[in-house]
Amino acid sequence: MEIQIRACSPEQMDRFIITTEVAFGDDVRPETLARLKRVLEPERCFAAWDGDDLVGAGANYTFTLAIPGGSIPAAGVTMIGVLPTHRRRGILTKIMDALTEDAVARGEHVAILWASESGIYQRFGYGLATKQLHLEAEKKALVWLDDKPMRSRGRFLSEDETFKTLPEIYDRIQPGTPGFYVRTPEWWRSHRILDEEHHREGKGPMHRVALELDGRAEAYALYRSEHVWNDVPRNKLHVIEALGTTDEATREIWKYLFTVDLVETVTTWWLPIDHPLLLMVAEPPRLGLKVMNDLWLRIIDVEGAIGARSYAAEDSIVLDIADPGRPANAGRWRVDSNGSTPMVARTEDAADLQLSIADLGALYLGGSTMTQLLAAGRGRELTPGVAARVDALFLTPRAPYCTEIF
């Protein structure tokens, strides 16, 4: 029987969620079903049916994504899974096609996702758009270059204060951070501040701390403690998210995290590749940093996506883009940044650079350079020196990143 891909009805959402959880080998709790149904849109949830059996799943979140110089509508691809009984039958490809067509119909210029297996999604045109640092640092081993006392005032937040204070801080940071997306009140409640017992993985409850500078909340941290007592306290502090509205606020919140008592090790997965911590300590190797994958991005509409962002230089370059998955994107495009509004249009002019749609996704937020891609054997310079010109165009002051898995 041919596999059919259809959008879900509200009544089918339990089966949809259960299928994804089973595909990942997870158990399904009633609270998980309730939470996910509060943020998923049934009409954007696509199920693969083998007769009456739901055997695969994939969904899009409706996001507004920060990009250099502005924001664009984006599809947040999530809940991808195919049951082990139905793998290697082309079901994933059909689901990904349905998700892309759904994004096209809604005018979303890009799709973004976190990849459990990165090789899978590069086949569908996704490029590594942002990277992250994993930190695991022994607190006592760090020596701060600036040992001035902190001037911020910290306080723990009640639940009511959390839902007032944290979104206000985040909303000041989000528009200027490529890779961050707008969070709705329901997203905060059902996703970011989620503190169900089984999500703690043996650690303590989530602590929510805000720091005030000059009488205004300018930074916050979400973290848990893992209690380890071997005659003396050797606790681990696991940072879920720590953000500041300014450079000073960012420095202050991380200094706070490294002064929590009874803690031996501070760890987190959620640092941008250029986080100031690297330059705040006397011996950066003691931070125990490791580079990891972060956000993957697929350009759905070349003209809409490339025309929406700002550029750091004036130039006019012809890109020859290969996109087997979406022929509408393939071919030669002129990117002209010689004005306040960039111009992107098809052209018959000779190309300066050949690249794939995945390469363009890696460039888009400023997380990779064309010079790096060429060094990896990706893309081809047709005009000598054009890679450096592309790098100047796509340059961003800060590295993009995404601070949570969705």
PDB file of C-alpha atoms in Angstrom, residues 56-320:
ATOM      1  CA  GLY A  56       5.975   8.738  10.435  1.00  0.00           C
ATOM      2  CA  ALA A  57       5.690  12.364  11.465  1.00  0.00           C
ATOM      3  CA  GLY A  58       7.072  15.867  10.972  1.00  0.00           C
ATOM      4  CA  ALA A  59       5.909  19.367  11.915  1.00  0.00           C
ATOM      5  CA  ASN A  60       6.635  23.053  11.360  1.00  0.00           C
ATOM      6  CA  TYR A  61       6.538  25.699  14.052  1.00  0.00           C
ATOM      7  CA  THR A  62       5.621  29.215  12.974  1.00  0.00           C
ATOM      8  CA  PHE A  63       8.642  31.370  13.821  1.00  0.00           C
ATOM      9  CA  THR A  64       9.849  34.893  13.255  1.00  0.00           C
ATOM     10  CA  LEU A  65      13.632  34.575  12.974  1.00  0.00           C
ATOM     11  CA  ALA A  66      16.190  37.321  13.601  1.00  0.00           C
ATOM     12  CA  ILE A  67      18.616  37.747  10.698  1.00  0.00           C
ATOM     13  CA  PRO A  68      21.311  40.377  10.063  1.00  0.00           C
ATOM     14  CA  GLY A  69      19.476  43.680   9.795  1.00  0.00           C
ATOM     15  CA  GLY A  70      15.950  42.448  10.425  1.00  0.00           C
ATOM     16  CA  SER A  71      13.714  39.403  10.701  1.00  0.00           C
ATOM     17  CA  ILE A  72      11.913  36.972   8.411  1.00  0.00           C
ATOM     18  CA  PRO A  73       9.154  34.354   8.652  1.00  0.00           C
ATOM     19  CA  ALA A  74      10.672  30.922   9.182  1.00  0.00           C
ATOM     20  CA  ALA A  75       9.501  27.340   9.514  1.00  0.00           C
ATOM     21  CA  GLY A  76      10.866  25.617  12.604  1.00  0.00           C
ATOM     22  CA  VAL A  77      11.098  21.967  11.545  1.00  0.00           C
ATOM     23  CA  THR A  78      10.526  19.587  14.436  1.00  0.00           C
ATOM     24  CA  MET A  79       9.052  16.249  15.565  1.00  0.00           C
ATOM     25  CA  ILE A  80      10.649  14.344  12.670  1.00  0.00           C
ATOM     26  CA  GLY A  81      10.465  10.591  13.092  1.00  0.00           C
ATOM     27  CA  VAL A  82       9.738   7.378  11.198  1.00  0.00           C
ATOM     28  CA  LEU A  83       8.960   4.124  12.990  1.00  0.00           C
ATOM     29  CA  PRO A  84      11.725   1.500  12.745  1.00  0.00           C
ATOM     30  CA  THR A  85       9.276  -0.815  10.983  1.00  0.00           C
ATOM     31  CA  HIS A  86       8.999   1.605   8.046  1.00  0.00           C
ATOM     32  CA  ARG A  87      12.485   2.960   7.472  1.00  0.00           C
ATOM     33  CA  ARG A  88      14.206   2.988   4.069  1.00  0.00           C
ATOM     34  CA  ARG A  89      10.944   3.400   2.200  1.00  0.00           C
ATOM     35  CA  GLY A  90      11.257   7.076   1.253  1.00  0.00           C
ATOM     36  CA  ILE A  91       8.884   8.242   3.994  1.00  0.00           C
ATOM     37  CA  LEU A  92      11.254  10.866   5.396  1.00  0.00           C
ATOM     38  CA  THR A  93      11.698  12.395   1.943  1.00  0.00           C
ATOM     39  CA  LYS A  94       7.919  12.644   1.509  1.00  0.00           C
ATOM     40  CA  ILE A  95       7.540  14.266   4.937  1.00  0.00           C
ATOM     41  CA  MET A  96      10.322  16.787   4.262  1.00  0.00           C
ATOM     42  CA  ASP A  97       8.739  17.648   0.899  1.00  0.00           C
ATOM     43  CA  ALA A  98       5.381  18.242   2.616  1.00  0.00           C
ATOM     44  CA  LEU A  99       6.989  20.477   5.248  1.00  0.00           C
ATOM     45  CA  THR A 100       8.779  22.520   2.586  1.00  0.00           C
ATOM     46  CA  GLU A 101       5.611  22.982   0.532  1.00  0.00           C
ATOM     47  CA  ASP A 102       3.786  24.029   3.695  1.00  0.00           C
ATOM     48  CA  ALA A 103       6.461  26.682   4.310  1.00  0.00           C
ATOM     49  CA  VAL A 104       6.268  27.876   0.697  1.00  0.00           C
ATOM     50  CA  ALA A 105       2.486  28.259   0.952  1.00  0.00           C
ATOM     51  CA  ARG A 106       2.907  30.429   4.054  1.00  0.00           C
ATOM     52  CA  GLY A 107       5.555  32.686   2.537  1.00  0.00           C
ATOM     53  CA  GLU A 108       8.344  31.502   4.829  1.00  0.00           C
ATOM     54  CA  HIS A 109      11.738  32.217   3.307  1.00  0.00           C
ATOM     55  CA  VAL A 110      13.800  29.720   5.312  1.00  0.00           C
ATOM     56  CA  ALA A 111      13.420  26.569   7.367  1.00  0.00           C
ATOM     57  CA  ILE A 112      15.515  25.872  10.462  1.00  0.00           C
ATOM     58  CA  LEU A 113      16.055  22.782  12.588  1.00  0.00           C
ATOM     59  CA  TRP A 114      18.199  20.991  15.140  1.00  0.00           C
ATOM     60  CA  ALA A 115      19.563  17.757  13.697  1.00  0.00           C
ATOM     61  CA  SER A 116      19.822  14.530  15.655  1.00  0.00           C
ATOM     62  CA  GLU A 117      21.815  13.160  12.691  1.00  0.00           C
ATOM     63  CA  SER A 118      23.307  15.994  10.663  1.00  0.00           C
ATOM     64  CA  GLY A 119      24.055  13.962   7.558  1.00  0.00           C
ATOM     65  CA  ILE A 120      20.365  13.354   6.981  1.00  0.00           C
ATOM     66  CA  TYR A 121      19.387  16.986   6.610  1.00  0.00           C
ATOM     67  CA  GLN A 122      22.320  18.104   4.486  1.00  0.00           C
ATOM     68  CA  ARG A 123      20.810  15.860   1.817  1.00  0.00           C
ATOM     69  CA  PHE A 124      17.730  18.106   1.917  1.00  0.00           C
ATOM     70  CA  GLY A 125      19.691  21.323   1.391  1.00  0.00           C
ATOM     71  CA  TYR A 126      20.324  22.355   5.007  1.00  0.00           C
ATOM     72  CA  GLY A 127      23.578  24.125   5.826  1.00  0.00           C
ATOM     73  CA  LEU A 128      25.229  24.514   9.227  1.00  0.00           C
ATOM     74  CA  ALA A 129      24.154  28.085   9.937  1.00  0.00           C
ATOM     75  CA  THR A 130      25.322  28.523  13.535  1.00  0.00           C
ATOM     76  CA  LYS A 131      27.690  26.814  15.949  1.00  0.00           C
ATOM     77  CA  GLN A 132      27.796  26.601  19.717  1.00  0.00           C
ATOM     78  CA  LEU A 133      30.312  26.048  22.469  1.00  0.00           C
ATOM     79  CA  HIS A 134      29.948  23.424  25.171  1.00  0.00           C
ATOM     80  CA  LEU A 135      31.591  24.592  28.399  1.00  0.00           C
ATOM     81  CA  GLU A 136      32.663  22.452  31.346  1.00  0.00           C
ATOM     82  CA  ALA A 137      34.858  24.477  33.689  1.00  0.00           C
ATOM     83  CA  GLU A 138      36.231  23.829  37.150  1.00  0.00           C
ATOM     84  CA  LYS A 139      35.232  26.946  39.048  1.00  0.00           C
ATOM     85  CA  LYS A 140      38.266  27.234  41.310  1.00  0.00           C
ATOM     86  CA  ALA A 141      40.708  26.935  38.401  1.00  0.00           C
ATOM     87  CA  LEU A 142      39.494  30.107  36.673  1.00  0.00           C
ATOM     88  CA  VAL A 143      41.285  33.413  37.161  1.00  0.00           C
ATOM     89  CA  TRP A 144      39.374  36.479  36.000  1.00  0.00           C
ATOM     90  CA  LEU A 145      41.376  39.141  34.195  1.00  0.00           C
ATOM     91  CA  ASP A 146      39.031  41.755  35.640  1.00  0.00           C
ATOM     92  CA  ASP A 147      38.576  40.997  39.331  1.00  0.00           C
ATOM     93  CA  LYS A 148      36.496  44.061  40.140  1.00  0.00           C
ATOM     94  CA  PRO A 149      33.454  43.371  42.338  1.00  0.00           C
ATOM     95  CA  MET A 150      30.169  42.809  40.538  1.00  0.00           C
ATOM     96  CA  ARG A 151      28.005  45.914  40.569  1.00  0.00           C
ATOM     97  CA  SER A 152      24.719  44.194  39.672  1.00  0.00           C
ATOM     98  CA  ARG A 153      21.985  43.189  42.084  1.00  0.00           C
ATOM     99  CA  GLY A 154      20.600  39.672  41.735  1.00  0.00           C
ATOM    100  CA  ARG A 155      17.318  38.163  42.835  1.00  0.00           C
ATOM    101  CA  PHE A 156      15.516  34.864  42.499  1.00  0.00           C
ATOM    102  CA  LEU A 157      12.212  35.109  40.644  1.00  0.00           C
ATOM    103  CA  SER A 158       8.833  33.739  41.593  1.00  0.00           C
ATOM    104  CA  GLU A 159       6.749  32.123  38.860  1.00  0.00           C
ATOM    105  CA  ASP A 160       4.762  35.311  38.271  1.00  0.00           C
ATOM    106  CA  GLU A 161       7.943  37.406  38.165  1.00  0.00           C
ATOM    107  CA  THR A 162       9.546  34.923  35.769  1.00  0.00           C
ATOM    108  CA  PHE A 163       6.859  35.313  33.129  1.00  0.00           C
ATOM    109  CA  LYS A 164       7.055  39.084  33.386  1.00  0.00           C
ATOM    110  CA  THR A 165      10.792  39.687  33.681  1.00  0.00           C
ATOM    111  CA  LEU A 166      12.406  37.080  31.432  1.00  0.00           C
ATOM    112  CA  PRO A 167      10.379  37.787  28.260  1.00  0.00           C
ATOM    113  CA  GLU A 168      11.026  41.517  28.703  1.00  0.00           C
ATOM    114  CA  ILE A 169      14.793  40.906  28.772  1.00  0.00           C
ATOM    115  CA  TYR A 170      14.740  38.334  25.966  1.00  0.00           C
ATOM    116  CA  ASP A 171      12.649  40.575  23.711  1.00  0.00           C
ATOM    117  CA  ARG A 172      15.353  43.239  23.927  1.00  0.00           C
ATOM    118  CA  ILE A 173      18.039  40.735  22.930  1.00  0.00           C
ATOM    119  CA  GLN A 174      16.230  38.697  20.283  1.00  0.00           C
ATOM    120  CA  PRO A 175      15.921  41.172  17.370  1.00  0.00           C
ATOM    121  CA  GLY A 176      19.666  41.831  17.292  1.00  0.00           C
ATOM    122  CA  THR A 177      20.785  38.199  17.574  1.00  0.00           C
ATOM    123  CA  PRO A 178      20.650  36.264  14.277  1.00  0.00           C
ATOM    124  CA  GLY A 179      19.391  32.766  15.016  1.00  0.00           C
ATOM    125  CA  PHE A 180      17.028  33.838  17.828  1.00  0.00           C
ATOM    126  CA  TYR A 181      13.302  33.604  17.200  1.00  0.00           C
ATOM    127  CA  VAL A 182      10.331  35.344  18.811  1.00  0.00           C
ATOM    128  CA  ARG A 183       8.933  33.483  21.825  1.00  0.00           C
ATOM    129  CA  THR A 184       5.219  33.612  22.533  1.00  0.00           C
ATOM    130  CA  PRO A 185       3.855  33.549  26.112  1.00  0.00           C
ATOM    131  CA  GLU A 186       2.772  29.928  25.555  1.00  0.00           C
ATOM    132  CA  TRP A 187       6.245  29.056  24.304  1.00  0.00           C
ATOM    133  CA  TRP A 188       7.781  30.423  27.510  1.00  0.00           C
ATOM    134  CA  ARG A 189       5.369  28.466  29.656  1.00  0.00           C
ATOM    135  CA  SER A 190       5.333  25.176  27.749  1.00  0.00           C
ATOM    136  CA  HIS A 191       8.897  25.080  26.487  1.00  0.00           C
ATOM    137  CA  ARG A 192      11.563  27.411  27.866  1.00  0.00           C
ATOM    138  CA  ILE A 193      10.534  27.454  31.544  1.00  0.00           C
ATOM    139  CA  LEU A 194       9.384  23.840  31.525  1.00  0.00           C
ATOM    140  CA  ASP A 195      10.385  22.191  34.807  1.00  0.00           C
ATOM    141  CA  GLU A 196       8.666  18.807  34.833  1.00  0.00           C
ATOM    142  CA  GLU A 197      10.315  16.225  37.070  1.00  0.00           C
ATOM    143  CA  HIS A 198      11.391  13.868  34.259  1.00  0.00           C
ATOM    144  CA  HIS A 199      13.123  16.739  32.420  1.00  0.00           C
ATOM    145  CA  ARG A 200      15.457  17.282  35.368  1.00  0.00           C
ATOM    146  CA  GLU A 201      17.300  13.990  34.744  1.00  0.00           C
ATOM    147  CA  GLY A 202      18.191  13.635  38.394  1.00  0.00           C
ATOM    148  CA  LYS A 203      19.189  17.253  38.849  1.00  0.00           C
ATOM    149  CA  GLY A 204      17.508  19.833  41.064  1.00  0.00           C
ATOM    150  CA  PRO A 205      14.696  22.211  40.157  1.00  0.00           C
ATOM    151  CA  MET A 206      15.223  25.070  37.722  1.00  0.00           C
ATOM    152  CA  HIS A 207      16.469  28.257  39.371  1.00  0.00           C
ATOM    153  CA  ARG A 208      15.515  31.567  37.767  1.00  0.00           C
ATOM    154  CA  VAL A 209      17.709  34.567  38.592  1.00  0.00           C
ATOM    155  CA  ALA A 210      17.617  38.097  37.212  1.00  0.00           C
ATOM    156  CA  LEU A 211      20.365  40.705  37.570  1.00  0.00           C
ATOM    157  CA  GLU A 212      19.632  44.401  37.801  1.00  0.00           C
ATOM    158  CA  LEU A 213      21.993  47.144  36.690  1.00  0.00           C
ATOM    159  CA  ASP A 214      21.144  50.743  37.519  1.00  0.00           C
ATOM    160  CA  GLY A 215      17.707  49.669  38.740  1.00  0.00           C
ATOM    161  CA  ARG A 216      16.647  47.724  35.626  1.00  0.00           C
ATOM    162  CA  ALA A 217      16.678  43.972  34.931  1.00  0.00           C
ATOM    163  CA  GLU A 218      19.383  43.485  32.298  1.00  0.00           C
ATOM    164  CA  ALA A 219      20.301  39.783  32.483  1.00  0.00           C
ATOM    165  CA  TYR A 220      18.948  36.436  33.602  1.00  0.00           C
ATOM    166  CA  ALA A 221      20.048  32.866  34.121  1.00  0.00           C
ATOM    167  CA  LEU A 222      18.184  29.562  34.188  1.00  0.00           C
ATOM    168  CA  TYR A 223      20.122  26.727  35.800  1.00  0.00           C
ATOM    169  CA  ARG A 224      19.944  23.510  37.820  1.00  0.00           C
ATOM    170  CA  SER A 225      22.263  22.024  40.413  1.00  0.00           C
ATOM    171  CA  GLU A 226      23.446  18.437  40.379  1.00  0.00           C
ATOM    172  CA  HIS A 227      24.330  17.434  43.933  1.00  0.00           C
ATOM    173  CA  VAL A 228      27.580  15.513  44.312  1.00  0.00           C
ATOM    174  CA  TRP A 229      28.880  15.106  47.864  1.00  0.00           C
ATOM    175  CA  ASN A 230      32.091  13.107  48.405  1.00  0.00           C
ATOM    176  CA  ASP A 231      33.042  14.272  51.909  1.00  0.00           C
ATOM    177  CA  VAL A 232      33.116  17.803  50.445  1.00  0.00           C
ATOM    178  CA  PRO A 233      30.612  19.426  48.054  1.00  0.00           C
ATOM    179  CA  ARG A 234      31.447  18.837  44.397  1.00  0.00           C
ATOM    180  CA  ASN A 235      28.184  20.014  42.897  1.00  0.00           C
ATOM    181  CA  LYS A 236      27.717  20.713  39.201  1.00  0.00           C
ATOM    182  CA  LEU A 237      25.832  23.786  38.033  1.00  0.00           C
ATOM    183  CA  HIS A 238      24.095  23.167  34.705  1.00  0.00           C
ATOM    184  CA  VAL A 239      23.303  26.433  32.892  1.00  0.00           C
ATOM    185  CA  ILE A 240      20.201  26.177  30.709  1.00  0.00           C
ATOM    186  CA  GLU A 241      20.242  29.759  29.456  1.00  0.00           C
ATOM    187  CA  ALA A 242      22.120  32.891  30.496  1.00  0.00           C
ATOM    188  CA  LEU A 243      21.641  36.110  28.543  1.00  0.00           C
ATOM    189  CA  GLY A 244      22.365  39.801  28.968  1.00  0.00           C
ATOM    190  CA  THR A 245      21.090  42.840  27.116  1.00  0.00           C
ATOM    191  CA  THR A 246      24.559  44.452  27.033  1.00  0.00           C
ATOM    192  CA  ASP A 247      28.166  43.302  27.122  1.00  0.00           C
ATOM    193  CA  GLU A 248      28.389  44.352  30.766  1.00  0.00           C
ATOM    194  CA  ALA A 249      25.202  42.503  31.667  1.00  0.00           C
ATOM    195  CA  THR A 250      26.503  39.364  29.933  1.00  0.00           C
ATOM    196  CA  ARG A 251      29.772  39.543  31.851  1.00  0.00           C
ATOM    197  CA  GLU A 252      27.919  40.062  35.129  1.00  0.00           C
ATOM    198  CA  ILE A 253      25.557  37.102  34.718  1.00  0.00           C
ATOM    199  CA  TRP A 254      28.443  34.735  33.992  1.00  0.00           C
ATOM    200  CA  LYS A 255      30.469  36.026  36.897  1.00  0.00           C
ATOM    201  CA  TYR A 256      27.422  35.391  39.070  1.00  0.00           C
ATOM    202  CA  LEU A 257      27.157  31.790  37.824  1.00  0.00           C
ATOM    203  CA  PHE A 258      30.800  31.166  38.708  1.00  0.00           C
ATOM    204  CA  THR A 259      30.296  32.447  42.255  1.00  0.00           C
ATOM    205  CA  VAL A 260      27.422  30.158  43.302  1.00  0.00           C
ATOM    206  CA  ASP A 261      28.468  28.384  46.507  1.00  0.00           C
ATOM    207  CA  LEU A 262      29.070  24.618  46.861  1.00  0.00           C
ATOM    208  CA  VAL A 263      29.724  24.305  43.125  1.00  0.00           C
ATOM    209  CA  GLU A 264      32.842  22.639  41.737  1.00  0.00           C
ATOM    210  CA  THR A 265      31.978  22.585  38.007  1.00  0.00           C
ATOM    211  CA  VAL A 266      29.941  24.895  35.775  1.00  0.00           C
ATOM    212  CA  THR A 267      28.670  23.437  32.521  1.00  0.00           C
ATOM    213  CA  THR A 268      26.488  24.510  29.617  1.00  0.00           C
ATOM    214  CA  TRP A 269      25.815  23.654  25.967  1.00  0.00           C
ATOM    215  CA  TRP A 270      24.553  27.091  25.029  1.00  0.00           C
ATOM    216  CA  LEU A 271      27.337  29.564  24.217  1.00  0.00           C
ATOM    217  CA  PRO A 272      27.898  31.370  20.920  1.00  0.00           C
ATOM    218  CA  ILE A 273      31.203  30.652  19.229  1.00  0.00           C
ATOM    219  CA  ASP A 274      32.512  34.140  20.114  1.00  0.00           C
ATOM    220  CA  HIS A 275      31.279  34.357  23.719  1.00  0.00           C
ATOM    221  CA  PRO A 276      33.218  36.941  25.808  1.00  0.00           C
ATOM    222  CA  LEU A 277      34.142  34.319  28.411  1.00  0.00           C
ATOM    223  CA  LEU A 278      37.041  33.339  26.159  1.00  0.00           C
ATOM    224  CA  LEU A 279      38.617  36.758  26.748  1.00  0.00           C
ATOM    225  CA  MET A 280      37.545  37.204  30.375  1.00  0.00           C
ATOM    226  CA  VAL A 281      39.808  34.569  31.920  1.00  0.00           C
ATOM    227  CA  ALA A 282      43.571  34.224  32.207  1.00  0.00           C
ATOM    228  CA  GLU A 283      43.649  30.661  30.847  1.00  0.00           C
ATOM    229  CA  PRO A 284      40.862  29.982  28.308  1.00  0.00           C
ATOM    230  CA  PRO A 285      41.702  26.223  28.038  1.00  0.00           C
ATOM    231  CA  ARG A 286      40.415  25.837  31.601  1.00  0.00           C
ATOM    232  CA  LEU A 287      36.921  26.635  30.317  1.00  0.00           C
ATOM    233  CA  GLY A 288      36.841  23.170  28.760  1.00  0.00           C
ATOM    234  CA  LEU A 289      35.253  24.386  25.534  1.00  0.00           C
ATOM    235  CA  LYS A 290      34.134  22.144  22.678  1.00  0.00           C
ATOM    236  CA  VAL A 291      32.602  23.267  19.376  1.00  0.00           C
ATOM    237  CA  MET A 292      29.235  21.678  18.551  1.00  0.00           C
ATOM    238  CA  ASN A 293      26.583  21.798  15.841  1.00  0.00           C
ATOM    239  CA  ASP A 294      23.852  24.335  16.453  1.00  0.00           C
ATOM    240  CA  LEU A 295      21.179  25.504  14.010  1.00  0.00           C
ATOM    241  CA  TRP A 296      20.772  24.135  10.466  1.00  0.00           C
ATOM    242  CA  LEU A 297      19.125  26.375   7.875  1.00  0.00           C
ATOM    243  CA  ARG A 298      17.544  25.727   4.485  1.00  0.00           C
ATOM    244  CA  ILE A 299      16.907  28.567   2.047  1.00  0.00           C
ATOM    245  CA  ILE A 300      13.401  28.015   0.691  1.00  0.00           C
ATOM    246  CA  ASP A 301      13.064  31.241  -1.312  1.00  0.00           C
ATOM    247  CA  VAL A 302      16.397  32.640  -2.537  1.00  0.00           C
ATOM    248  CA  GLU A 303      14.993  35.997  -3.616  1.00  0.00           C
ATOM    249  CA  GLY A 304      12.993  36.525  -0.415  1.00  0.00           C
ATOM    250  CA  ALA A 305      15.712  35.356   1.975  1.00  0.00           C
ATOM    251  CA  ILE A 306      18.717  37.059   0.389  1.00  0.00           C
ATOM    252  CA  GLY A 307      16.771  40.257  -0.224  1.00  0.00           C
ATOM    253  CA  ALA A 308      15.589  40.467   3.400  1.00  0.00           C
ATOM    254  CA  ARG A 309      18.936  40.657   5.197  1.00  0.00           C
ATOM    255  CA  SER A 310      21.434  43.501   5.371  1.00  0.00           C
ATOM    256  CA  TYR A 311      25.006  43.395   4.112  1.00  0.00           C
ATOM    257  CA  ALA A 312      28.247  44.767   5.487  1.00  0.00           C
ATOM    258  CA  ALA A 313      29.755  45.948   2.192  1.00  0.00           C
ATOM    259  CA  GLU A 314      28.769  47.364  -1.173  1.00  0.00           C
ATOM    260  CA  ASP A 315      29.243  44.958  -4.071  1.00  0.00           C
ATOM    261  CA  SER A 316      27.510  43.186  -6.929  1.00  0.00           C
ATOM    262  CA  ILE A 317      28.106  39.451  -7.248  1.00  0.00           C
ATOM    263  CA  VAL A 318      26.518  36.742  -9.402  1.00  0.00           C
ATOM    264  CA  LEU A 319      25.898  33.445  -7.621  1.00  0.00           C
ATOM    265  CA  ASP A 320      25.254  30.208  -9.517  1.00  0.00           C
TER     266      ASP A 320
END
